[in-house]
Amino acid sequence: MHSRCVYPTEVALPFSKVTPDALSTGKCGVCASHGTTSKYLECKSLDSGFARLWICSNCFAIYNSTAEDREMDVLDWQKKWSQIDDFYSVPPPQEFEAALKNHGAVFDFFSKDLDRQFSGSYLEVGAGGGMMAAAAATRFQVANVFDHVTDRLNQVKERVGDHYRIVSADEIASLQTDTVLIWHAMEHFLDPGAVFELCAKTLK
């Protein structure tokens, strides 16, 4: 028998932290409950040898403490990766349209297989190289994109135009959107529960 998952009403600013602290503060990053995290197991990791995994007894989220154990600054880590040319590289002009079509397959799936039509405004949190949002910009009136590292987003905006809007963390709260996408980014959030709640509040 599982206990009912309880989420507190207060929500922290989800992008204000840059260093993981779930263990040191005893606060689950998903449901924000205190004192509910316990050792789950250690597993082999290609990056760090062995990774310690913890589980929350309230929401059953599993937390990999590698970054916290190493006292990593996540924002600094992302900026270092962004200096590598191949990291989320923006396709050259002759390949740009093909890349848009490739990324657009996600929206085609939702449109055709789930009978959903897209319009209005779009928000992507953790946009990376920005190409998924570029594909969204062909289906929405405005595509809002957020990432801590904006180098690639600026390159894509030059190709896509003004309806491709790069927004700051502070601006997200004031948006009203029709669709929110988080694509391969959840594992990078230090407060994923707060990110989800913030995104939910932007939805019309």
Coordinates of C-alpha atoms in Angstrom, one line a residue:
M1 CA 0.0 0.0 0.0
H2 CA 1.4 3.4 -1.1
S3 CA 1.0 6.6 0.8
R4 CA -0.8 9.5 -0.9
C5 CA 1.7 11.9 -2.6
V6 CA 1.4 15.3 -1.1
Y7 CA 2.8 18.5 -2.8
P8 CA 3.3 21.7 -0.8
T9 CA 1.7 24.9 -2.1
E10 CA 4.8 27.1 -2.0
V11 CA 7.0 27.0 -5.1
A12 CA 10.5 28.2 -5.2
L13 CA 12.0 30.0 -8.2
P14 CA 13.0 26.9 -10.2
F15 CA 16.0 28.3 -11.9
S16 CA 17.5 30.2 -9.0
K17 CA 19.8 27.4 -7.9
V18 CA 23.0 26.4 -9.8
T19 CA 24.3 23.7 -7.4
P20 CA 22.4 20.6 -6.4
D21 CA 21.5 20.4 -2.7
A22 CA 18.7 17.8 -2.3
L23 CA 20.8 15.8 0.2
S24 CA 22.3 18.6 2.2
T25 CA 18.9 20.3 2.6
G26 CA 16.9 17.1 2.9
K27 CA 14.4 18.5 0.4
C28 CA 13.1 16.4 -2.6
G29 CA 13.5 18.4 -5.8
V30 CA 10.2 17.0 -7.2
C31 CA 7.6 17.2 -4.5
A32 CA 9.6 19.5 -2.1
S33 CA 8.9 17.3 0.9
H34 CA 11.5 17.2 3.7
G35 CA 13.2 14.2 5.2
T36 CA 11.7 11.7 2.8
T37 CA 14.8 10.7 0.9
S38 CA 16.7 7.5 1.6
K39 CA 19.5 5.5 0.0
Y40 CA 18.2 3.4 -2.9
L41 CA 21.3 1.8 -4.5
E42 CA 24.6 2.5 -6.2
C43 CA 25.1 1.8 -9.8
K44 CA 27.9 1.7 -12.3
S45 CA 28.3 5.0 -14.1
L46 CA 30.4 5.8 -17.2
D47 CA 31.0 9.3 -16.0
S48 CA 31.8 8.9 -12.3
G49 CA 32.6 5.2 -11.6
F50 CA 29.7 4.7 -9.2
A51 CA 26.6 6.8 -8.9
R52 CA 24.6 7.0 -5.6
L53 CA 20.8 6.9 -6.2
W54 CA 18.3 8.0 -3.6
I55 CA 14.5 7.6 -3.5
C56 CA 11.8 9.9 -2.1
S57 CA 9.2 8.0 -0.1
N58 CA 6.6 10.7 -0.8
C59 CA 6.7 10.9 -4.6
F60 CA 9.0 8.0 -5.5
A61 CA 11.3 10.2 -7.5
I62 CA 14.9 8.8 -7.9
Y63 CA 17.8 11.2 -7.4
N64 CA 21.3 10.7 -8.7
S65 CA 23.6 12.6 -6.3
T66 CA 26.7 12.6 -8.5
A67 CA 26.6 16.3 -9.2
E68 CA 25.9 17.1 -5.6
D69 CA 28.7 14.8 -4.4
R70 CA 31.1 16.6 -6.7
E71 CA 29.8 20.0 -5.7
M72 CA 29.2 20.8 -9.4
D73 CA 27.9 24.2 -10.6
V74 CA 25.4 23.0 -13.2
L75 CA 25.2 26.4 -15.0
D76 CA 29.0 26.5 -15.2
W77 CA 29.0 22.9 -16.5
Q78 CA 26.4 23.8 -19.2
K79 CA 28.5 26.8 -20.3
K80 CA 31.6 24.7 -20.7
W81 CA 29.8 22.2 -22.9
S82 CA 28.4 25.0 -25.0
Q83 CA 31.9 26.1 -25.9
I84 CA 32.3 22.8 -27.9
D85 CA 31.3 23.5 -31.5
D86 CA 29.6 20.1 -32.0
F87 CA 27.4 20.6 -28.8
Y88 CA 23.9 21.3 -30.1
S89 CA 25.4 22.6 -33.3
V90 CA 23.1 24.7 -35.6
P91 CA 22.8 23.1 -39.0
P92 CA 24.4 25.1 -41.9
P93 CA 21.9 26.9 -44.2
Q94 CA 21.9 24.1 -46.8
E95 CA 20.8 21.6 -44.1
F96 CA 18.6 23.8 -42.0
E97 CA 15.3 22.9 -43.8
A98 CA 15.9 19.2 -43.5
A99 CA 16.7 19.6 -39.8
L100 CA 13.4 21.5 -39.3
K101 CA 11.5 18.6 -40.9
N102 CA 13.3 16.0 -38.8
H103 CA 12.5 17.9 -35.5
G104 CA 9.0 18.6 -36.8
A105 CA 8.2 14.8 -36.7
V106 CA 7.4 15.2 -33.0
F107 CA 4.7 17.7 -33.7
D108 CA 3.5 15.6 -36.6
F109 CA 3.1 12.7 -34.2
F110 CA 0.9 14.7 -31.8
S111 CA -1.1 16.2 -34.6
K112 CA -1.8 13.1 -36.5
D113 CA -1.7 10.2 -34.0
L114 CA -3.3 12.1 -31.1
D115 CA -5.6 14.3 -33.2
R116 CA -4.2 17.6 -31.9
Q117 CA -3.9 20.8 -33.9
F118 CA -1.3 23.4 -32.8
S119 CA -1.8 27.2 -32.8
G120 CA -1.2 30.2 -30.7
S121 CA 1.9 30.3 -28.5
Y122 CA 4.5 27.8 -27.6
L123 CA 7.0 27.6 -24.7
E124 CA 10.0 25.3 -24.6
V125 CA 12.0 25.0 -21.3
G126 CA 15.6 23.8 -21.7
A127 CA 15.7 24.4 -25.4
G128 CA 19.3 23.3 -25.9
G129 CA 20.3 24.1 -29.5
G130 CA 16.8 25.5 -30.2
M131 CA 16.0 23.4 -33.3
M132 CA 12.9 21.8 -31.8
A133 CA 11.5 25.3 -31.1
A134 CA 12.4 26.3 -34.7
A135 CA 10.2 23.5 -35.9
A136 CA 7.5 24.7 -33.5
A137 CA 7.8 28.2 -35.0
T138 CA 6.4 26.8 -38.3
R139 CA 3.3 25.7 -36.5
F140 CA 2.7 28.4 -33.8
Q141 CA 2.3 32.2 -34.1
V142 CA 5.0 32.6 -31.5
A143 CA 7.6 30.2 -30.2
N144 CA 9.1 31.2 -26.8
V145 CA 12.4 29.4 -25.9
F146 CA 14.4 29.3 -22.7
D147 CA 17.8 28.0 -21.9
H148 CA 20.6 29.2 -19.7
V149 CA 23.0 29.1 -22.6
T150 CA 21.6 31.2 -25.5
D151 CA 24.5 31.1 -28.1
R152 CA 22.7 28.6 -30.3
L153 CA 19.3 30.1 -29.7
N154 CA 20.5 33.4 -31.1
Q155 CA 21.9 31.7 -34.2
V156 CA 18.6 29.9 -34.8
K157 CA 16.6 33.1 -34.3
E158 CA 18.6 34.8 -37.1
R159 CA 17.2 32.1 -39.4
V160 CA 13.7 31.8 -38.1
G161 CA 12.7 35.5 -37.4
D162 CA 11.1 37.6 -34.7
H163 CA 8.3 35.1 -33.8
Y164 CA 11.1 33.0 -32.3
R165 CA 11.4 34.7 -28.9
I166 CA 14.3 34.0 -26.5
V167 CA 12.9 34.6 -23.0
S168 CA 14.6 34.8 -19.6
A169 CA 13.8 32.7 -16.6
D170 CA 12.0 35.8 -15.1
E171 CA 9.9 36.3 -18.2
I172 CA 8.5 32.8 -18.2
A173 CA 6.1 33.5 -15.3
S174 CA 4.4 36.3 -17.2
L175 CA 3.7 34.2 -20.4
Q176 CA 0.4 32.8 -21.4
T177 CA 0.9 29.7 -23.6
D178 CA -1.0 27.1 -25.5
T179 CA 1.6 24.4 -25.4
V180 CA 4.7 23.7 -23.3
L181 CA 7.4 21.3 -24.3
I182 CA 10.2 19.9 -22.1
W183 CA 12.4 17.7 -24.4
H184 CA 15.3 15.8 -22.9
A185 CA 15.8 18.5 -20.3
M186 CA 14.1 17.2 -17.1
E187 CA 17.3 15.6 -15.8
H188 CA 19.0 19.0 -15.8
F189 CA 16.5 20.7 -13.5
L190 CA 17.5 21.1 -9.9
D191 CA 13.9 21.8 -8.9
P192 CA 11.9 19.8 -11.5
G193 CA 8.7 20.0 -9.4
A194 CA 8.9 23.8 -9.4
V195 CA 9.6 23.9 -13.1
F196 CA 6.5 21.7 -13.8
E197 CA 4.3 24.0 -11.6
L198 CA 5.7 27.1 -13.3
C199 CA 5.0 25.7 -16.8
A200 CA 1.5 24.6 -15.7
K201 CA 0.7 28.2 -14.6
T202 CA 1.7 29.5 -18.1
L203 CA -0.9 27.3 -19.8
K204 CA -4.1 29.0 -20.9

